[in-house]
Amino acid sequence: MSGTIHLQDGRTVAVVDGLVLGRAADCGIVVDDEKSSRHHARFVVEVGVVEIEDLGSRNGTLLNGAKVERRMVRDGDVITIGRVALTYRAAAAPASAPAVAPSRPASPPPAAKAPAAAADILEFADDEVVAVRAPAPASVGGTAPAPAASPARAAANRTGGILQFSTQSKNRGPLGDDVSQLGGLPKLGVVLLGIALAAGLAWLAMEWVGDR
């Protein structure tokens, strides 16, 4: 169906290709008027376009008051045959379904990154290793942290280790660097030897002054 024809008596007729208007009883739309020919006009529907075509009638076919041989009709146009007026109404275009955008798959969550391995930390006092500790990394996915590094491993001068030094706030003499490398008893012996040497020098100085 390409539209409808509304008659003066209120009836409605669907427009199809080849629908004939005229006074003859075999016409699709019978026009009861003495100025109407037996087969007066017809509708031609091609590729959705509706036209009215006069079939060589004696009095002609009017479209919106103008005589036509063949002319396209639009919504609201009035076709007149004799004293009969017929109004054409175009069919409403079918509503198109709204376009639905394709759903995009959800992106997988990013994988958790394992923390970088913590470097061993060496602490020094008087140029000697006195403590070795390695910060325990946070566990990822239930994995237990690695154990702390041993003193033997820390003493191996690993590349990338973080060295921390503690400064000794004391004055060192000429032999301070060497004495600091000695243990407890040897260091005490060196101190006593120094005291005895100083006492001996003092005694010799007093004897020398007394002789004069």
PDB file of C-alpha atoms in Angstrom:
ATOM      1  CA  MET A   1       0.000   0.000   0.000  1.00  0.00           C
ATOM      2  CA  SER A   2       1.323   3.452  -0.993  1.00  0.00           C
ATOM      3  CA  GLY A   3      -1.383   5.600   0.538  1.00  0.00           C
ATOM      4  CA  THR A   4      -5.162   6.051   0.557  1.00  0.00           C
ATOM      5  CA  ILE A   5      -7.872   7.935  -1.335  1.00  0.00           C
ATOM      6  CA  HIS A   6     -10.507   9.659   0.811  1.00  0.00           C
ATOM      7  CA  LEU A   7     -13.910   9.890  -0.878  1.00  0.00           C
ATOM      8  CA  GLN A   8     -16.507  12.589  -0.310  1.00  0.00           C
ATOM      9  CA  ASP A   9     -18.855  10.158   1.470  1.00  0.00           C
ATOM     10  CA  GLY A  10     -16.148   9.359   4.064  1.00  0.00           C
ATOM     11  CA  ARG A  11     -14.987   6.060   2.604  1.00  0.00           C
ATOM     12  CA  THR A  12     -11.268   5.271   2.265  1.00  0.00           C
ATOM     13  CA  VAL A  13      -9.694   3.179  -0.503  1.00  0.00           C
ATOM     14  CA  ALA A  14      -6.138   1.889  -0.483  1.00  0.00           C
ATOM     15  CA  VAL A  15      -4.000   3.023  -3.431  1.00  0.00           C
ATOM     16  CA  VAL A  16      -2.259   0.222  -5.342  1.00  0.00           C
ATOM     17  CA  ASP A  17      -0.635   0.058  -8.756  1.00  0.00           C
ATOM     18  CA  GLY A  18      -3.293  -0.104 -11.505  1.00  0.00           C
ATOM     19  CA  LEU A  19      -6.217   1.165  -9.385  1.00  0.00           C
ATOM     20  CA  VAL A  20      -8.760   2.603 -11.920  1.00  0.00           C
ATOM     21  CA  LEU A  21     -11.185   5.496 -11.370  1.00  0.00           C
ATOM     22  CA  GLY A  22     -14.260   5.811 -13.604  1.00  0.00           C
ATOM     23  CA  ARG A  23     -17.976   5.362 -14.113  1.00  0.00           C
ATOM     24  CA  ALA A  24     -17.833   1.631 -14.985  1.00  0.00           C
ATOM     25  CA  ALA A  25     -18.796  -0.883 -12.302  1.00  0.00           C
ATOM     26  CA  ASP A  26     -15.495  -2.785 -12.671  1.00  0.00           C
ATOM     27  CA  CYS A  27     -13.435   0.279 -11.582  1.00  0.00           C
ATOM     28  CA  GLY A  28     -11.683   0.174  -8.247  1.00  0.00           C
ATOM     29  CA  ILE A  29     -13.160   3.590  -7.402  1.00  0.00           C
ATOM     30  CA  VAL A  30     -16.560   4.192  -9.069  1.00  0.00           C
ATOM     31  CA  VAL A  31     -17.072   7.899  -9.891  1.00  0.00           C
ATOM     32  CA  ASP A  32     -20.824   8.559 -10.233  1.00  0.00           C
ATOM     33  CA  ASP A  33     -20.710  11.682 -12.418  1.00  0.00           C
ATOM     34  CA  GLU A  34     -21.915  12.282 -16.019  1.00  0.00           C
ATOM     35  CA  LYS A  35     -18.600  13.984 -16.853  1.00  0.00           C
ATOM     36  CA  SER A  36     -16.652  10.876 -15.814  1.00  0.00           C
ATOM     37  CA  SER A  37     -15.568   8.435 -18.509  1.00  0.00           C
ATOM     38  CA  ARG A  38     -16.107   4.700 -18.046  1.00  0.00           C
ATOM     39  CA  HIS A  39     -12.389   4.245 -17.390  1.00  0.00           C
ATOM     40  CA  HIS A  40     -11.318   7.761 -16.605  1.00  0.00           C
ATOM     41  CA  ALA A  41      -7.909   7.545 -14.831  1.00  0.00           C
ATOM     42  CA  ARG A  42      -5.679   5.178 -12.941  1.00  0.00           C
ATOM     43  CA  PHE A  43      -2.927   5.148 -10.308  1.00  0.00           C
ATOM     44  CA  VAL A  44       0.602   4.071 -11.210  1.00  0.00           C
ATOM     45  CA  VAL A  45       2.871   3.029  -8.319  1.00  0.00           C
ATOM     46  CA  GLU A  46       6.543   2.460  -9.103  1.00  0.00           C
ATOM     47  CA  VAL A  47       9.400   2.297  -6.615  1.00  0.00           C
ATOM     48  CA  GLY A  48       7.301   3.967  -3.939  1.00  0.00           C
ATOM     49  CA  VAL A  49       6.270   6.874  -6.210  1.00  0.00           C
ATOM     50  CA  VAL A  50       2.512   7.345  -6.752  1.00  0.00           C
ATOM     51  CA  GLU A  51       1.253   8.959  -9.977  1.00  0.00           C
ATOM     52  CA  ILE A  52      -2.196   9.696 -11.419  1.00  0.00           C
ATOM     53  CA  GLU A  53      -2.558   9.013 -15.170  1.00  0.00           C
ATOM     54  CA  ASP A  54      -5.447  10.136 -17.349  1.00  0.00           C
ATOM     55  CA  LEU A  55      -6.734   7.336 -19.617  1.00  0.00           C
ATOM     56  CA  GLY A  56      -7.811   9.587 -22.499  1.00  0.00           C
ATOM     57  CA  SER A  57     -11.001  10.783 -20.798  1.00  0.00           C
ATOM     58  CA  ARG A  58     -13.380  13.183 -22.558  1.00  0.00           C
ATOM     59  CA  ASN A  59     -13.329  15.872 -19.827  1.00  0.00           C
ATOM     60  CA  GLY A  60      -9.818  15.293 -18.455  1.00  0.00           C
ATOM     61  CA  THR A  61      -8.395  14.758 -14.954  1.00  0.00           C
ATOM     62  CA  LEU A  62      -7.519  17.651 -12.625  1.00  0.00           C
ATOM     63  CA  LEU A  63      -4.793  17.596  -9.979  1.00  0.00           C
ATOM     64  CA  ASN A  64      -5.104  20.465  -7.540  1.00  0.00           C
ATOM     65  CA  GLY A  65      -7.220  22.283 -10.157  1.00  0.00           C
ATOM     66  CA  ALA A  66      -4.801  21.770 -13.098  1.00  0.00           C
ATOM     67  CA  LYS A  67      -5.431  19.349 -15.964  1.00  0.00           C
ATOM     68  CA  VAL A  68      -2.767  16.631 -16.134  1.00  0.00           C
ATOM     69  CA  GLU A  69      -1.868  13.694 -18.345  1.00  0.00           C
ATOM     70  CA  ARG A  70       0.344  11.970 -15.812  1.00  0.00           C
ATOM     71  CA  ARG A  71       1.647  13.557 -12.639  1.00  0.00           C
ATOM     72  CA  MET A  72       3.036  12.455  -9.294  1.00  0.00           C
ATOM     73  CA  VAL A  73       0.709  12.956  -6.347  1.00  0.00           C
ATOM     74  CA  ARG A  74       1.738  13.972  -2.852  1.00  0.00           C
ATOM     75  CA  ASP A  75       0.126  13.896   0.538  1.00  0.00           C
ATOM     76  CA  GLY A  76      -2.924  16.169   0.584  1.00  0.00           C
ATOM     77  CA  ASP A  77      -3.267  16.509  -3.221  1.00  0.00           C
ATOM     78  CA  VAL A  78      -6.862  16.694  -4.550  1.00  0.00           C
ATOM     79  CA  ILE A  79      -7.861  14.751  -7.703  1.00  0.00           C
ATOM     80  CA  THR A  80     -11.014  16.053  -9.409  1.00  0.00           C
ATOM     81  CA  ILE A  81     -13.125  14.093 -11.944  1.00  0.00           C
ATOM     82  CA  GLY A  82     -16.226  16.033 -13.013  1.00  0.00           C
ATOM     83  CA  ARG A  83     -17.706  17.331  -9.778  1.00  0.00           C
ATOM     84  CA  VAL A  84     -16.149  14.564  -7.599  1.00  0.00           C
ATOM     85  CA  ALA A  85     -13.097  15.480  -5.515  1.00  0.00           C
ATOM     86  CA  LEU A  86     -10.869  12.805  -4.023  1.00  0.00           C
ATOM     87  CA  THR A  87      -8.087  13.541  -1.516  1.00  0.00           C
ATOM     88  CA  TYR A  88      -4.839  11.528  -1.513  1.00  0.00           C
ATOM     89  CA  ARG A  89      -3.093  10.731   1.757  1.00  0.00           C
ATOM     90  CA  ALA A  90       0.404   9.224   1.674  1.00  0.00           C
ATOM     91  CA  ALA A  91       1.151   6.244   3.869  1.00  0.00           C
ATOM     92  CA  ALA A  92       3.211   6.966   6.978  1.00  0.00           C
ATOM     93  CA  ALA A  93       6.815   5.823   6.713  1.00  0.00           C
ATOM     94  CA  PRO A  94       7.596   2.851   8.975  1.00  0.00           C
ATOM     95  CA  ALA A  95       9.500   3.805  12.086  1.00  0.00           C
ATOM     96  CA  SER A  96      13.083   2.600  11.865  1.00  0.00           C
ATOM     97  CA  ALA A  97      14.462   0.661  14.785  1.00  0.00           C
ATOM     98  CA  PRO A  98      17.036   2.648  16.765  1.00  0.00           C
ATOM     99  CA  ALA A  99      20.583   1.643  16.099  1.00  0.00           C
ATOM    100  CA  VAL A 100      22.127  -0.250  18.966  1.00  0.00           C
ATOM    101  CA  ALA A 101      25.817   0.260  19.440  1.00  0.00           C
ATOM    102  CA  PRO A 102      27.693  -3.038  19.837  1.00  0.00           C
ATOM    103  CA  SER A 103      28.755  -3.665  23.361  1.00  0.00           C
ATOM    104  CA  ARG A 104      32.460  -3.600  23.948  1.00  0.00           C
ATOM    105  CA  PRO A 105      33.952  -6.412  26.019  1.00  0.00           C
ATOM    106  CA  ALA A 106      35.153  -5.355  29.402  1.00  0.00           C
ATOM    107  CA  SER A 107      38.917  -4.990  29.655  1.00  0.00           C
ATOM    108  CA  PRO A 108      40.566  -7.512  32.014  1.00  0.00           C
ATOM    109  CA  PRO A 109      41.938  -6.008  35.230  1.00  0.00           C
ATOM    110  CA  PRO A 110      45.674  -5.239  35.126  1.00  0.00           C
ATOM    111  CA  ALA A 111      47.899  -7.903  36.625  1.00  0.00           C
ATOM    112  CA  ALA A 112      49.494  -7.097  39.963  1.00  0.00           C
ATOM    113  CA  LYS A 113      53.161  -6.177  39.699  1.00  0.00           C
ATOM    114  CA  ALA A 114      55.629  -7.894  42.007  1.00  0.00           C
ATOM    115  CA  PRO A 115      57.667  -5.422  44.123  1.00  0.00           C
ATOM    116  CA  ALA A 116      61.308  -4.973  43.259  1.00  0.00           C
ATOM    117  CA  ALA A 117      63.738  -7.036  45.285  1.00  0.00           C
ATOM    118  CA  ALA A 118      65.093  -5.101  48.252  1.00  0.00           C
ATOM    119  CA  ALA A 119      68.842  -4.666  48.356  1.00  0.00           C
ATOM    120  CA  ASP A 120      70.899  -5.761  51.373  1.00  0.00           C
ATOM    121  CA  ILE A 121      71.824  -2.924  53.752  1.00  0.00           C
ATOM    122  CA  LEU A 122      75.274  -3.028  55.377  1.00  0.00           C
ATOM    123  CA  GLU A 123      76.027  -0.942  58.476  1.00  0.00           C
ATOM    124  CA  PHE A 124      79.612  -0.055  59.391  1.00  0.00           C
ATOM    125  CA  ALA A 125      81.226   1.240  62.572  1.00  0.00           C
ATOM    126  CA  ASP A 126      84.950   2.052  62.608  1.00  0.00           C
ATOM    127  CA  ASP A 127      85.254   0.497  59.122  1.00  0.00           C
ATOM    128  CA  GLU A 128      83.923  -2.877  60.360  1.00  0.00           C
ATOM    129  CA  VAL A 129      80.673  -4.586  59.461  1.00  0.00           C
ATOM    130  CA  VAL A 130      78.614  -4.615  62.647  1.00  0.00           C
ATOM    131  CA  ALA A 131      75.086  -5.350  61.296  1.00  0.00           C
ATOM    132  CA  VAL A 132      73.485  -6.745  58.205  1.00  0.00           C
ATOM    133  CA  ARG A 133      69.798  -6.381  57.490  1.00  0.00           C
ATOM    134  CA  ALA A 134      67.558  -6.711  54.416  1.00  0.00           C
ATOM    135  CA  PRO A 135      64.098  -5.061  54.361  1.00  0.00           C
ATOM    136  CA  ALA A 136      61.379  -7.696  53.908  1.00  0.00           C
ATOM    137  CA  PRO A 137      59.319  -6.963  50.761  1.00  0.00           C
ATOM    138  CA  ALA A 138      55.538  -6.903  51.038  1.00  0.00           C
ATOM    139  CA  SER A 139      53.947 -10.230  50.093  1.00  0.00           C
ATOM    140  CA  VAL A 140      52.097 -10.441  46.760  1.00  0.00           C
ATOM    141  CA  GLY A 141      49.371 -13.055  46.274  1.00  0.00           C
ATOM    142  CA  GLY A 142      50.070 -14.787  49.589  1.00  0.00           C
ATOM    143  CA  THR A 143      53.821 -15.296  48.932  1.00  0.00           C
ATOM    144  CA  ALA A 144      55.888 -15.124  52.097  1.00  0.00           C
ATOM    145  CA  PRO A 145      58.716 -12.510  52.205  1.00  0.00           C
ATOM    146  CA  ALA A 146      62.281 -13.715  51.622  1.00  0.00           C
ATOM    147  CA  PRO A 147      64.469 -14.225  54.737  1.00  0.00           C
ATOM    148  CA  ALA A 148      67.038 -11.594  55.715  1.00  0.00           C
ATOM    149  CA  ALA A 149      70.537 -11.884  54.215  1.00  0.00           C
ATOM    150  CA  SER A 150      73.246 -13.558  56.333  1.00  0.00           C
ATOM    151  CA  PRO A 151      76.469 -11.753  57.464  1.00  0.00           C
ATOM    152  CA  ALA A 152      78.513 -13.929  55.123  1.00  0.00           C
ATOM    153  CA  ARG A 153      76.414 -12.910  52.158  1.00  0.00           C
ATOM    154  CA  ALA A 154      76.579  -9.227  53.146  1.00  0.00           C
ATOM    155  CA  ALA A 155      80.387  -9.363  53.465  1.00  0.00           C
ATOM    156  CA  ALA A 156      80.752 -10.547  49.854  1.00  0.00           C
ATOM    157  CA  ASN A 157      80.681  -6.936  48.512  1.00  0.00           C
ATOM    158  CA  ARG A 158      77.501  -7.467  46.398  1.00  0.00           C
ATOM    159  CA  THR A 159      76.858  -5.039  43.554  1.00  0.00           C
ATOM    160  CA  GLY A 160      73.887  -2.796  44.175  1.00  0.00           C
ATOM    161  CA  GLY A 161      74.007  -3.032  48.011  1.00  0.00           C
ATOM    162  CA  ILE A 162      73.195   0.060  50.061  1.00  0.00           C
ATOM    163  CA  LEU A 163      76.035   0.908  52.438  1.00  0.00           C
ATOM    164  CA  GLN A 164      75.352   2.872  55.621  1.00  0.00           C
ATOM    165  CA  PHE A 165      78.219   4.238  57.709  1.00  0.00           C
ATOM    166  CA  SER A 166      78.079   5.473  61.323  1.00  0.00           C
ATOM    167  CA  THR A 167      80.500   8.249  62.137  1.00  0.00           C
ATOM    168  CA  GLN A 168      82.585   8.057  65.352  1.00  0.00           C
ATOM    169  CA  SER A 169      82.801  11.451  67.022  1.00  0.00           C
ATOM    170  CA  LYS A 170      86.255  11.128  68.711  1.00  0.00           C
ATOM    171  CA  ASN A 171      89.733  12.490  68.095  1.00  0.00           C
ATOM    172  CA  ARG A 172      92.277  10.041  66.828  1.00  0.00           C
ATOM    173  CA  GLY A 173      96.036  10.312  67.328  1.00  0.00           C
ATOM    174  CA  PRO A 174      98.765   9.299  64.940  1.00  0.00           C
ATOM    175  CA  LEU A 175      98.208   5.642  65.822  1.00  0.00           C
ATOM    176  CA  GLY A 176      94.451   5.935  66.148  1.00  0.00           C
ATOM    177  CA  ASP A 177      93.694   4.240  62.874  1.00  0.00           C
ATOM    178  CA  ASP A 178      95.971   1.268  63.711  1.00  0.00           C
ATOM    179  CA  VAL A 179      94.867   0.941  67.345  1.00  0.00           C
ATOM    180  CA  SER A 180      91.228   0.999  66.310  1.00  0.00           C
ATOM    181  CA  GLN A 181      91.779  -2.203  64.347  1.00  0.00           C
ATOM    182  CA  LEU A 182      92.974  -4.112  67.515  1.00  0.00           C
ATOM    183  CA  GLY A 183      90.835  -6.169  69.843  1.00  0.00           C
ATOM    184  CA  GLY A 184      90.093  -5.404  73.499  1.00  0.00           C
ATOM    185  CA  LEU A 185      93.194  -6.863  75.317  1.00  0.00           C
ATOM    186  CA  PRO A 186      95.762  -5.837  72.687  1.00  0.00           C
ATOM    187  CA  LYS A 187      94.349  -2.359  72.660  1.00  0.00           C
ATOM    188  CA  LEU A 188      94.616  -2.178  76.502  1.00  0.00           C
ATOM    189  CA  GLY A 189      98.229  -3.337  76.315  1.00  0.00           C
ATOM    190  CA  VAL A 190      99.076  -0.603  73.826  1.00  0.00           C
ATOM    191  CA  VAL A 191      97.463   1.989  76.102  1.00  0.00           C
ATOM    192  CA  LEU A 192      99.412   0.778  79.167  1.00  0.00           C
ATOM    193  CA  LEU A 193     102.612   0.767  77.138  1.00  0.00           C
ATOM    194  CA  GLY A 194     101.986   4.329  76.145  1.00  0.00           C
ATOM    195  CA  ILE A 195     101.376   5.332  79.758  1.00  0.00           C
ATOM    196  CA  ALA A 196     104.590   3.616  80.884  1.00  0.00           C
ATOM    197  CA  LEU A 197     106.546   5.275  78.101  1.00  0.00           C
ATOM    198  CA  ALA A 198     105.174   8.661  79.051  1.00  0.00           C
ATOM    199  CA  ALA A 199     106.009   8.061  82.752  1.00  0.00           C
ATOM    200  CA  GLY A 200     109.552   7.015  81.838  1.00  0.00           C
ATOM    201  CA  LEU A 201     110.079  10.096  79.739  1.00  0.00           C
ATOM    202  CA  ALA A 202     108.785  12.257  82.565  1.00  0.00           C
ATOM    203  CA  TRP A 203     111.170  10.605  85.077  1.00  0.00           C
ATOM    204  CA  LEU A 204     114.167  11.078  82.775  1.00  0.00           C
ATOM    205  CA  ALA A 205     113.272  14.704  82.356  1.00  0.00           C
ATOM    206  CA  MET A 206     113.134  15.211  86.128  1.00  0.00           C
ATOM    207  CA  GLU A 207     116.529  13.527  86.629  1.00  0.00           C
ATOM    208  CA  TRP A 208     118.056  15.670  83.951  1.00  0.00           C
ATOM    209  CA  VAL A 209     116.730  18.833  85.555  1.00  0.00           C
ATOM    210  CA  GLY A 210     118.012  17.711  89.010  1.00  0.00           C
ATOM    211  CA  ASP A 211     121.556  17.118  87.734  1.00  0.00           C
ATOM    212  CA  ARG A 212     121.767  20.651  86.464  1.00  0.00           C
TER     213      ARG A 212
END
